[in-house]
Structure formats: structure tokens, C-alpha cells
Protein backbone atom coordinates (compact mmCIF):
# COMPACT_ATOMS: atom_id res chain seq x y z
CA MET A 1 -41.81 -76.00 -0.97
CA VAL A 2 -42.96 -75.84 2.63
CA GLU A 3 -39.44 -75.21 3.81
CA ARG A 4 -39.01 -72.42 1.31
CA ALA A 5 -42.24 -70.75 2.44
CA GLY A 6 -41.20 -71.05 6.06
CA SER A 7 -37.79 -69.54 5.45
CA GLY A 8 -39.40 -66.67 3.52
CA ALA A 9 -41.70 -65.97 6.47
CA VAL A 10 -38.77 -65.93 8.82
CA ALA A 11 -36.85 -63.57 6.53
CA ALA A 12 -39.85 -61.25 6.30
CA GLU A 13 -40.22 -61.25 10.07
CA THR A 14 -36.56 -60.44 10.71
CA SER A 15 -36.64 -57.65 8.13
CA VAL A 16 -39.62 -55.92 9.77
CA VAL A 17 -38.96 -56.28 13.48
CA PRO A 18 -35.68 -54.32 13.60
CA GLY A 19 -37.32 -51.33 11.93
CA VAL A 20 -40.19 -51.43 14.40
CA GLY A 21 -37.72 -51.66 17.28
CA GLN A 22 -35.76 -48.67 16.01
CA ARG A 23 -38.90 -46.58 15.72
CA ARG A 24 -39.97 -47.54 19.23
CA ARG A 25 -36.56 -46.63 20.63
CA GLY A 26 -36.74 -43.31 18.79
CA TRP A 27 -40.08 -42.50 20.37
CA VAL A 28 -38.76 -43.49 23.80
CA LEU A 29 -35.80 -41.13 23.34
CA ALA A 30 -38.17 -38.41 22.18
CA GLY A 31 -40.32 -38.93 25.27
CA VAL A 32 -37.29 -38.68 27.56
CA ALA A 33 -36.21 -35.50 25.77
CA VAL A 34 -39.64 -33.91 26.22
CA VAL A 35 -39.71 -34.84 29.93
CA LEU A 36 -36.20 -33.42 30.41
CA GLY A 37 -37.21 -30.20 28.67
CA GLY A 38 -40.27 -29.97 30.89
CA VAL A 39 -38.23 -30.42 34.06
CA LEU A 40 -35.67 -27.82 32.95
CA GLY A 41 -38.32 -25.30 32.00
CA PHE A 42 -40.93 -25.93 34.68
CA HIS A 43 -38.89 -27.17 37.63
CA ARG A 44 -40.86 -24.87 39.94
CA LEU A 45 -43.89 -27.09 39.30
CA VAL A 46 -42.13 -30.21 40.58
CA PRO A 47 -43.58 -30.93 44.05
CA ASN A 48 -41.18 -30.51 46.93
CA TRP A 49 -42.42 -33.64 48.60
CA PRO A 50 -41.55 -36.27 49.47
CA GLY A 51 -37.98 -35.56 50.51
CA ARG A 52 -37.85 -32.04 48.99
CA VAL A 53 -37.40 -33.59 45.56
CA GLY A 54 -37.99 -30.21 43.88
CA SER A 55 -35.06 -28.59 45.65
CA LEU A 56 -32.92 -31.65 44.95
CA ILE A 57 -33.56 -31.40 41.21
CA GLU A 58 -32.93 -27.66 41.22
CA SER A 59 -29.60 -28.15 42.99
CA PHE A 60 -28.21 -29.90 39.92
CA LEU A 61 -30.28 -28.25 37.19
CA PRO A 62 -27.34 -26.97 35.08
CA TRP A 63 -26.14 -30.57 34.73
CA GLY A 64 -29.26 -31.23 32.69
CA GLY A 65 -27.10 -30.04 29.79
CA VAL A 66 -24.98 -33.18 30.18
CA LEU A 67 -28.11 -35.33 29.88
CA VAL A 68 -29.05 -33.42 26.72
CA VAL A 69 -25.65 -34.22 25.19
CA VAL A 70 -26.00 -37.90 26.11
CA LEU A 71 -29.44 -38.07 24.51
CA LEU A 72 -28.12 -36.31 21.42
CA VAL A 73 -25.34 -38.86 21.00
CA VAL A 74 -27.77 -41.77 21.42
CA ALA A 75 -30.20 -40.21 18.93
CA LEU A 76 -27.42 -39.79 16.38
CA VAL A 77 -26.27 -43.37 16.84
CA ARG A 78 -29.86 -44.60 16.46
CA ARG A 79 -30.41 -42.23 13.52
CA SER A 80 -33.72 -41.24 15.03
CA ALA A 81 -35.17 -38.15 13.37
CA VAL A 82 -38.06 -37.91 15.84
CA ALA A 83 -35.67 -37.95 18.82
CA LEU A 84 -33.47 -35.28 17.24
CA VAL A 85 -36.49 -33.05 16.69
CA ALA A 86 -37.70 -33.62 20.27
CA LEU A 87 -34.25 -32.69 21.59
CA LEU A 88 -34.74 -29.16 20.29
CA LEU A 89 -36.97 -28.58 23.34
CA PRO A 90 -34.45 -29.29 26.14
CA VAL A 91 -31.64 -27.69 24.13
CA GLY A 92 -33.63 -24.49 23.74
CA VAL A 93 -34.70 -24.42 27.38
CA TRP A 94 -31.17 -25.04 28.66
CA VAL A 95 -29.66 -22.35 26.43
CA ASP A 96 -32.37 -19.86 27.45
CA THR A 97 -31.83 -20.62 31.16
CA PHE A 98 -28.07 -21.08 31.40
CA GLY A 99 -26.61 -19.95 28.08
CA GLY A 100 -25.96 -16.44 29.36
CA LEU A 101 -23.68 -17.83 32.07
CA LEU A 102 -21.28 -18.94 29.34
CA LEU A 103 -20.72 -15.37 28.17
CA PRO A 104 -17.67 -13.46 29.44
CA GLY A 105 -19.67 -10.62 30.98
CA GLU A 106 -19.39 -6.90 30.47
CA GLU A 107 -16.33 -4.81 31.29
CA GLY A 108 -16.36 -3.23 34.71
CA GLY A 109 -17.60 0.31 35.15
CA GLY A 110 -16.56 3.07 37.49
CA ARG A 111 -18.98 2.52 40.40
CA GLU A 112 -18.10 -1.03 41.33
CA LEU A 113 -16.71 -3.09 44.16
CA VAL A 114 -14.76 -6.32 43.74
CA VAL A 115 -15.84 -8.86 46.34
CA VAL A 116 -14.61 -12.30 47.40
CA GLN A 117 -16.66 -14.94 49.18
CA HIS A 118 -15.00 -17.98 50.77
CA ASN A 119 -15.87 -20.66 53.27
CA VAL A 120 -12.35 -21.22 54.57
CA SER A 121 -13.21 -24.48 56.44
CA ASP A 122 -12.71 -24.93 60.15
CA GLU A 123 -10.17 -27.67 59.31
CA ASN A 124 -7.99 -25.45 57.11
CA ARG A 125 -4.34 -26.24 57.83
CA ASP A 126 -2.96 -23.15 56.09
CA PRO A 127 -5.05 -20.14 57.11
CA ALA A 128 -2.23 -17.68 56.48
CA GLY A 129 -1.68 -19.01 52.95
CA THR A 130 -5.43 -18.91 52.30
CA ALA A 131 -5.60 -15.30 53.49
CA ARG A 132 -2.68 -14.26 51.27
CA ALA A 133 -4.28 -15.91 48.23
CA LEU A 134 -7.53 -14.02 48.84
CA ALA A 135 -5.72 -10.71 49.38
CA ASP A 136 -3.90 -11.17 46.07
CA SER A 137 -7.27 -10.89 44.32
CA GLY A 138 -7.25 -7.17 45.14
CA ALA A 139 -10.88 -7.34 46.28
CA ASP A 140 -12.50 -4.44 48.13
CA LEU A 141 -14.40 -6.83 50.41
CA ILE A 142 -13.59 -10.36 51.60
CA ALA A 143 -16.23 -12.41 53.39
CA LEU A 144 -15.18 -15.53 55.29
CA GLU A 145 -17.09 -18.33 57.01
CA GLU A 146 -16.10 -21.10 59.45
CA LEU A 147 -13.76 -18.82 61.35
CA VAL A 148 -12.63 -20.62 64.50
CA ASP A 149 -9.78 -20.32 66.97
CA PRO A 150 -6.84 -20.47 66.61
CA GLN A 151 -7.09 -19.97 62.81
CA LEU A 152 -8.96 -16.66 63.23
CA ALA A 153 -5.83 -14.94 64.54
CA ALA A 154 -3.91 -16.07 61.45
CA TYR A 155 -6.51 -14.53 59.12
CA GLU A 156 -6.54 -11.27 61.06
CA LYS A 157 -2.75 -11.02 60.96
CA ALA A 158 -2.38 -11.93 57.28
CA LEU A 159 -5.13 -9.56 56.09
CA ALA A 160 -4.38 -6.59 58.36
CA ALA A 161 -2.06 -4.74 55.99
CA ASP A 162 -4.38 -4.73 52.97
CA TYR A 163 -7.68 -4.73 54.88
CA PRO A 164 -7.46 -2.41 57.88
CA HIS A 165 -11.19 -2.64 58.62
CA HIS A 166 -12.84 -5.87 59.66
CA VAL A 167 -15.59 -7.32 61.80
CA VAL A 168 -16.16 -10.86 63.06
CA ARG A 169 -19.36 -12.11 64.65
CA GLY A 170 -19.58 -15.74 65.63
CA THR A 171 -17.96 -17.78 62.85
CA VAL A 172 -18.37 -15.26 60.00
CA GLY A 173 -16.32 -12.19 59.20
CA LEU A 174 -15.93 -9.30 56.76
CA TRP A 175 -12.64 -7.63 55.77
CA SER A 176 -12.76 -4.30 53.95
CA LYS A 177 -10.44 -1.75 52.36
CA HIS A 178 -13.04 0.88 53.26
CA PRO A 179 -14.26 1.96 56.72
CA LEU A 180 -17.04 -0.03 58.38
CA SER A 181 -19.78 1.07 60.74
CA GLY A 182 -22.99 -0.26 62.25
CA GLU A 183 -21.55 -3.74 62.81
CA GLN A 184 -24.08 -6.12 64.28
CA VAL A 185 -25.14 -9.75 64.52
CA VAL A 186 -27.91 -10.89 62.19
CA ASP A 187 -29.95 -13.59 63.90
CA ILE A 188 -30.52 -16.36 61.33
CA LYS A 189 -30.49 -19.21 63.86
CA PRO A 190 -33.19 -21.80 63.14
CA ARG A 191 -35.21 -23.28 65.97
CA ARG A 192 -33.82 -26.25 67.88
CA ILE A 193 -30.20 -25.14 67.39
CA ASP A 194 -27.86 -24.37 70.29
CA GLU A 195 -27.71 -20.81 71.58
CA GLY A 196 -24.03 -20.48 70.69
CA TRP A 197 -24.79 -20.77 66.97
CA SER A 198 -24.02 -17.41 65.27
CA ARG A 199 -23.54 -17.23 61.49
CA GLY A 200 -24.78 -13.86 60.32
CA LEU A 201 -23.50 -10.29 60.42
CA ARG A 202 -24.27 -6.91 58.91
CA ALA A 203 -22.05 -3.86 58.49
CA VAL A 204 -22.20 -0.63 56.50
CA VAL A 205 -19.29 -0.17 54.09
CA ARG A 206 -18.29 3.48 53.60
CA SER A 207 -17.34 2.94 49.97
CA PRO A 208 -16.12 5.71 47.60
CA TYR A 209 -19.55 5.50 45.95
CA GLY A 210 -21.63 5.85 49.10
CA ASP A 211 -22.82 3.59 51.90
CA VAL A 212 -23.43 -0.07 51.14
CA ALA A 213 -25.00 -2.55 53.57
CA ALA A 214 -22.94 -5.73 53.51
CA TYR A 215 -24.31 -8.98 54.88
CA VAL A 216 -22.25 -12.11 55.49
CA ALA A 217 -24.06 -15.38 56.19
CA HIS A 218 -23.47 -19.09 56.50
CA LEU A 219 -26.73 -21.00 56.21
CA PRO A 220 -27.09 -24.49 57.72
CA SER A 221 -25.83 -27.44 55.72
CA VAL A 222 -28.09 -29.73 53.75
CA ARG A 223 -27.78 -33.48 53.45
CA VAL A 224 -28.87 -35.94 50.77
CA GLY A 225 -30.01 -39.28 52.14
CA MET A 226 -32.45 -42.11 51.57
CA SER A 227 -35.32 -39.83 52.59
CA GLY A 228 -34.30 -37.10 50.14
CA LEU A 229 -32.89 -33.63 50.74
CA ALA A 230 -32.74 -32.52 54.37
CA SER A 231 -32.89 -28.72 53.98
CA GLN A 232 -35.49 -27.62 56.54
CA ARG A 233 -33.03 -25.69 58.71
CA ARG A 234 -31.35 -24.11 55.69
CA ASP A 235 -34.73 -22.95 54.38
CA GLU A 236 -35.72 -21.55 57.77
CA SER A 237 -32.45 -19.65 58.07
CA ALA A 238 -32.84 -18.27 54.53
CA ALA A 239 -36.30 -16.95 55.45
CA LEU A 240 -34.88 -15.15 58.52
CA LEU A 241 -32.07 -13.65 56.45
CA GLY A 242 -34.54 -12.58 53.78
CA ARG A 243 -36.63 -10.72 56.37
CA ALA A 244 -33.57 -8.90 57.71
CA ILE A 245 -32.52 -7.76 54.23
CA ALA A 246 -36.07 -6.74 53.31
CA GLY A 247 -36.06 -4.39 56.33
CA GLU A 248 -32.62 -2.94 55.54
CA SER A 249 -32.73 0.87 55.45
CA VAL A 250 -29.58 1.32 53.35
CA LYS A 251 -30.62 0.91 49.72
CA PRO A 252 -27.56 -0.80 48.18
CA VAL A 253 -27.09 -4.26 49.70
CA ILE A 254 -24.45 -6.90 49.03
CA LEU A 255 -24.94 -10.41 50.41
CA LEU A 256 -21.90 -12.66 50.60
CA GLY A 257 -22.15 -16.14 51.98
CA ASP A 258 -22.06 -19.88 51.93
CA LEU A 259 -25.78 -20.34 51.43
CA ASN A 260 -25.60 -24.11 51.00
CA GLY A 261 -27.82 -23.85 47.95
CA VAL A 262 -27.80 -22.84 44.31
CA VAL A 263 -29.73 -19.81 43.07
CA GLU A 264 -32.27 -22.07 41.32
CA ASP A 265 -33.13 -23.84 44.60
CA ARG A 266 -36.58 -22.75 45.78
CA GLY A 267 -35.34 -22.89 49.36
CA LEU A 268 -33.42 -19.66 48.68
CA ARG A 269 -36.45 -17.83 47.24
CA PRO A 270 -36.62 -15.47 50.26
CA LEU A 271 -33.26 -14.15 48.98
CA THR A 272 -33.35 -14.62 45.20
CA SER A 273 -36.80 -12.99 45.02
CA GLN A 274 -35.37 -9.66 46.19
CA LEU A 275 -31.68 -9.79 45.26
CA ALA A 276 -29.88 -9.96 41.91
CA PHE A 277 -27.24 -12.62 41.31
CA ALA A 278 -24.48 -13.26 38.77
CA GLU A 279 -25.37 -12.69 35.12
CA SER A 280 -22.45 -14.74 33.77
CA GLY A 281 -20.18 -17.50 35.02
CA PHE A 282 -21.01 -20.86 36.57
CA ALA A 283 -18.30 -20.71 39.27
CA PHE A 284 -19.05 -24.12 40.78
CA SER A 285 -17.46 -23.87 44.22
CA PHE A 286 -18.18 -27.13 46.04
CA PRO A 287 -16.66 -29.58 46.63
CA ALA A 288 -13.24 -28.16 45.82
CA ALA A 289 -11.89 -31.51 44.63
CA PHE A 290 -14.63 -31.86 41.98
CA PRO A 291 -16.96 -28.85 41.97
CA LEU A 292 -20.57 -29.76 41.23
CA ALA A 293 -22.48 -26.65 42.32
CA ARG A 294 -22.04 -23.03 43.33
CA ILE A 295 -23.29 -22.81 46.88
CA ASP A 296 -21.06 -19.81 47.68
CA GLN A 297 -23.04 -16.80 46.50
CA VAL A 298 -22.76 -13.09 45.79
CA MET A 299 -26.12 -11.28 45.59
CA ALA A 300 -27.06 -7.63 45.58
CA ARG A 301 -29.86 -5.07 45.69
CA SER A 302 -29.70 -1.76 43.81
CA ALA A 303 -26.61 -3.17 42.10
CA THR A 304 -25.63 -5.62 39.38
CA VAL A 305 -23.51 -8.68 40.03
CA GLY A 306 -21.35 -9.13 36.95
CA HIS A 307 -19.21 -12.08 35.95
CA ILE A 308 -18.51 -14.49 38.81
CA ARG A 309 -15.59 -16.91 38.81
CA THR A 310 -13.67 -19.16 41.14
CA LEU A 311 -10.17 -18.59 42.44
CA PRO A 312 -7.59 -21.40 42.77
CA ALA A 313 -8.09 -23.92 45.56
CA THR A 314 -6.95 -23.07 49.07
CA GLY A 315 -6.79 -25.29 52.14
CA SER A 316 -10.61 -25.42 52.19
CA ASP A 317 -13.12 -27.89 50.80
CA HIS A 318 -14.74 -24.89 49.04
CA LEU A 319 -13.31 -22.78 46.22
CA PRO A 320 -13.31 -19.00 46.70
CA VAL A 321 -15.54 -17.02 44.33
CA VAL A 322 -14.90 -13.46 43.15
CA ALA A 323 -17.33 -11.08 41.47
CA ARG A 324 -17.66 -7.45 40.43
CA VAL A 325 -20.66 -5.62 41.86
CA ALA A 326 -21.67 -2.47 39.97
CA LEU A 327 -23.66 -0.04 42.10
CA GLU A 328 -26.59 1.85 40.63
């Protein structure tokens, strides 16, 4: 009799505990889903210290969708109703934030310029082939970064026929099918960087639709290490560029550049707060071997940046991006 009572107690215990464990796991999944939704929706509230953690999260924010899918699969396997309900929050936030980028974009209008942005890499072994691939896009403007000798001569020669107007300042350049004027260096050099550092230019494009101020920039690189995201110089350079664009007298502005940051990154707020960026298309451009983020950007003022996409890989560690910019 005693043995039978004992075995019944054991059976009762084993029948209850798994159910309790499942419910607990469901609530844990629900909690993770709510936290993920909060980060996606209120990432600006995440402190940027220590290690600029806010900027680091924002750099990979679109990939939060992958985490949502993983949580969804786990919730389905666990058959957790509470977790599935909680997942509605991050799903809704992600779709509201990034869903529009999945759309094909509107057809181009009459007053538009096609632009290409590409960091060609100072180690590019086929500059002529890279230049031909970019010219085949038929773009009105091509902006290039990391232009160094002797590759620069190869770009100038390969692009000369289709782009008779160009300007190079430091390591950045702009090629145009339309006449250029007012070419000048834009000083975006952070403090404590050598005097020879020059990565910004401005020129006025005499387009068929009127004058457009075109800026080409290459902001300092960022690094991810044990101490977090090292982006101080990038942020400082972005602030200098933002001031230059804010003082621009020509109303339409197009910014093309390797900004070493995504548009969600608060470090680029001096630019994204006053310029429009792509309404559709993810166009992850870096690294070329396995693109994780779009750090090559097309932004504009008094204009709309339509669908943005990448072009096939060249000899660079970045992918080129191409976009249509419709002028107001």
C-alpha cells in the first residue's frame, strides 16, 4: 500500500511539473518578445554609453526581424499562446519601421537623376573594370571614394567618354553627365587627424532640371571592439558635414557617400535630421562578401530618394548602390 501511494505521488508530480515548465518557458519567450519590440520601437532611448551601445544596436536594427522569426519558431514548437500573442508587438514594430523597404518603389518621374555611390577601395585590382561596370548603370552622377594613385588615372580614363565632367578632391570624386561648377573641398576632418586627410567635396550640377548641389563624403571608419563601438571621429565628421549642408545656398542637395553608418544610427543625426533617404530597398552594401548593412548612402534635400538597390560586386569590399532622386 505504501509503495502504491508513493508511486502515485511520483506520477502526480511528473504530470504537473512539465506543464509548469512549459508555462514558465512561454512567459520567458513573451518577455523576450516584449523587450525586443521595445528595443525596435524605442531604440533612441537606449543609452549610448558605455561603448556607444545605442549606435551599435541601431547599426543592426533591421536584423531584429531575424530574431522575431527565431522567437516565432520557438513559440510554435513550445505551443505557447502567450508568447505568440506577445510576438505581435515586435512583428508590428518591425513591419511599421522596415516593411516599406520591401516594396518595389514608385515608377520614376520626369524630374529625376539616377545616381551611383561606390567606395571603390584603395586596394581595388581592377579599377578600369569597376569603372565600366558603374558606367553601364547609365547613372547621371557617380560618386567614388578611396581614390588613390595610380588607380585614379584608370577611373578617369574609363569614365571620360560617358562622363565628361568630373572633380576630385583628396580621395573622393564626382563624375557627371552634366556640367559642374563651384567645385570645392568640404572640410569634414575631425580633430587629431593628419592635415593631409581630405574626404569631402561639393559641386553644383547644372542638371536639365536646374542647379543641384552635390556633396560627396567619406566619413571615418568605425570599429567594434571589447570596449564597444568606436565612432567618435565618424560622429564628429558627420556633424561638420551636417553644418556645411545646412548652410548650402542651393536648395536641392544630393549627398552621396560612404558614411560608415546606417540611417538609423544616431551618430548620423546631423544628416538624417535634414535630409531624406531611400523609401524602399535595403541595399546592404558592406561587406561585399556577405552584406550586413548599408553604410553607402544616398540622401537628398528638396528631393525624394526612391528605390535604392545594389549593383553586382566589383573589385571593392563594398557593393555599389544606385538610386533615383526625384527633384521637387
